[in-house]
Coordinates of C-alpha atoms in Angstrom, one line a residue:
M1 CA 57.9 154.9 -88.2
S2 CA 60.0 152.7 -86.4
T3 CA 59.0 149.7 -87.4
R4 CA 58.3 148.2 -90.5
I5 CA 55.0 147.7 -92.3
D6 CA 54.4 144.8 -95.1
A7 CA 50.7 145.1 -96.6
E8 CA 49.3 144.3 -99.8
S9 CA 46.5 145.4 -101.9
T10 CA 44.7 144.3 -105.0
L11 CA 44.7 146.6 -108.7
T12 CA 41.4 146.6 -110.1
D13 CA 40.2 146.3 -113.8
R14 CA 40.7 150.4 -113.5
Y15 CA 43.7 150.3 -112.1
Q16 CA 42.4 151.8 -109.0
T17 CA 43.7 150.7 -105.4
T18 CA 42.7 150.6 -101.8
I19 CA 45.3 152.0 -99.2
P20 CA 45.4 149.4 -96.7
E21 CA 44.8 150.4 -93.3
P22 CA 48.0 150.3 -91.6
V23 CA 49.9 152.1 -94.5
R24 CA 46.8 155.3 -93.8
R25 CA 47.7 155.1 -90.4
A26 CA 51.5 155.3 -91.0
L27 CA 51.6 157.7 -93.3
Q28 CA 48.6 160.4 -91.8
L29 CA 46.1 160.0 -95.0
G30 CA 43.0 161.5 -94.9
K31 CA 40.4 161.4 -97.7
R32 CA 41.4 163.5 -100.5
D33 CA 45.2 163.2 -100.1
K34 CA 47.5 163.5 -102.4
L35 CA 50.1 160.4 -102.9
H36 CA 53.8 160.6 -104.1
Y37 CA 55.2 157.5 -105.9
A38 CA 58.9 157.7 -105.8
I39 CA 60.3 154.7 -108.3
Q40 CA 63.7 153.1 -107.3
P41 CA 66.1 151.3 -110.2
G42 CA 65.2 147.3 -109.5
G43 CA 61.4 148.7 -109.2
T44 CA 61.2 149.7 -105.6
V45 CA 58.4 151.7 -104.9
L46 CA 58.4 154.5 -101.9
L47 CA 55.3 155.8 -101.3
S48 CA 54.7 158.7 -99.1
K49 CA 51.9 161.8 -98.2
A50 CA 52.3 164.2 -101.7
V51 CA 53.5 167.7 -100.2
T52 CA 51.6 170.4 -102.1
E53 CA 52.7 173.5 -102.2
D54 CA 49.1 175.4 -101.9
T55 CA 48.4 173.9 -98.3
E56 CA 46.1 176.0 -96.8
D57 CA 47.1 178.1 -93.9
P58 CA 45.5 177.7 -90.6
V59 CA 46.1 181.3 -89.1
V60 CA 44.8 182.7 -92.8
L61 CA 41.7 180.6 -92.4
A62 CA 41.2 181.6 -89.0
F63 CA 41.7 185.4 -90.1
L64 CA 38.9 184.8 -92.6
D65 CA 36.7 183.1 -90.7
F66 CA 37.1 186.1 -87.7
I67 CA 35.8 188.5 -90.8
E68 CA 32.8 186.3 -92.0
R69 CA 32.1 186.2 -88.7
D70 CA 32.4 190.0 -88.1
M71 CA 30.9 190.8 -91.4
L72 CA 27.8 188.9 -90.5
A73 CA 27.6 190.3 -87.1
H74 CA 28.1 193.4 -88.2
P75 CA 26.7 194.4 -91.6
E76 CA 26.0 198.2 -90.4
R77 CA 29.8 198.0 -90.4
L78 CA 30.2 197.6 -94.2
Q79 CA 31.1 200.2 -96.4
S80 CA 31.6 200.6 -100.5
P81 CA 35.0 201.5 -101.3
D82 CA 36.1 204.7 -102.6
P83 CA 35.6 205.2 -105.9
A84 CA 39.1 207.0 -106.5
L85 CA 40.9 203.8 -104.9
F86 CA 39.1 201.9 -107.9
Q87 CA 40.0 205.0 -110.4
R88 CA 44.1 204.4 -108.9
I89 CA 44.0 200.5 -109.3
Q90 CA 42.5 200.7 -113.0
E91 CA 45.1 203.2 -113.3
L92 CA 48.2 201.3 -112.5
V93 CA 46.9 198.0 -114.3
E94 CA 46.1 199.6 -117.2
D95 CA 48.8 198.5 -119.4
V96 CA 48.7 195.0 -117.7
E97 CA 48.0 191.9 -120.0
V98 CA 46.6 188.8 -117.7
D99 CA 46.0 185.3 -119.2
L100 CA 44.0 183.3 -117.1
G101 CA 43.3 180.3 -119.1
P102 CA 44.7 176.9 -117.9
N103 CA 47.8 176.7 -120.1
A104 CA 49.1 179.9 -119.0
S105 CA 53.0 180.5 -118.2
L106 CA 54.3 183.0 -115.7
L107 CA 57.3 183.5 -117.5
D108 CA 58.1 185.9 -120.2
D109 CA 57.9 184.3 -124.0
E110 CA 62.0 184.6 -124.0
E111 CA 62.1 183.0 -120.5
E112 CA 60.7 179.8 -121.5

């Protein structure tokens, strides 16, 4: 962005606002995008499009689409997994405790 953009918006009673169109265009914002606010000493606010770690990989999505189309086009090719594979997976993870709760930590208790 080479030119300064000045814009205003109004804060509603529910603390919501609409991002002005010139700002949306400059930041290449789309619906459901997340915003990042950086507030500097003195009250200057820097607004940017948030970078998320879980951004979907277009190559992976294309591959998954390919697999889905192939499965729908050729259901006769689908096979049940080998029961020995399930047995081996169970052996590998039988002593592993998994907590998938919303506050689960990936660190050991000693590391936290």
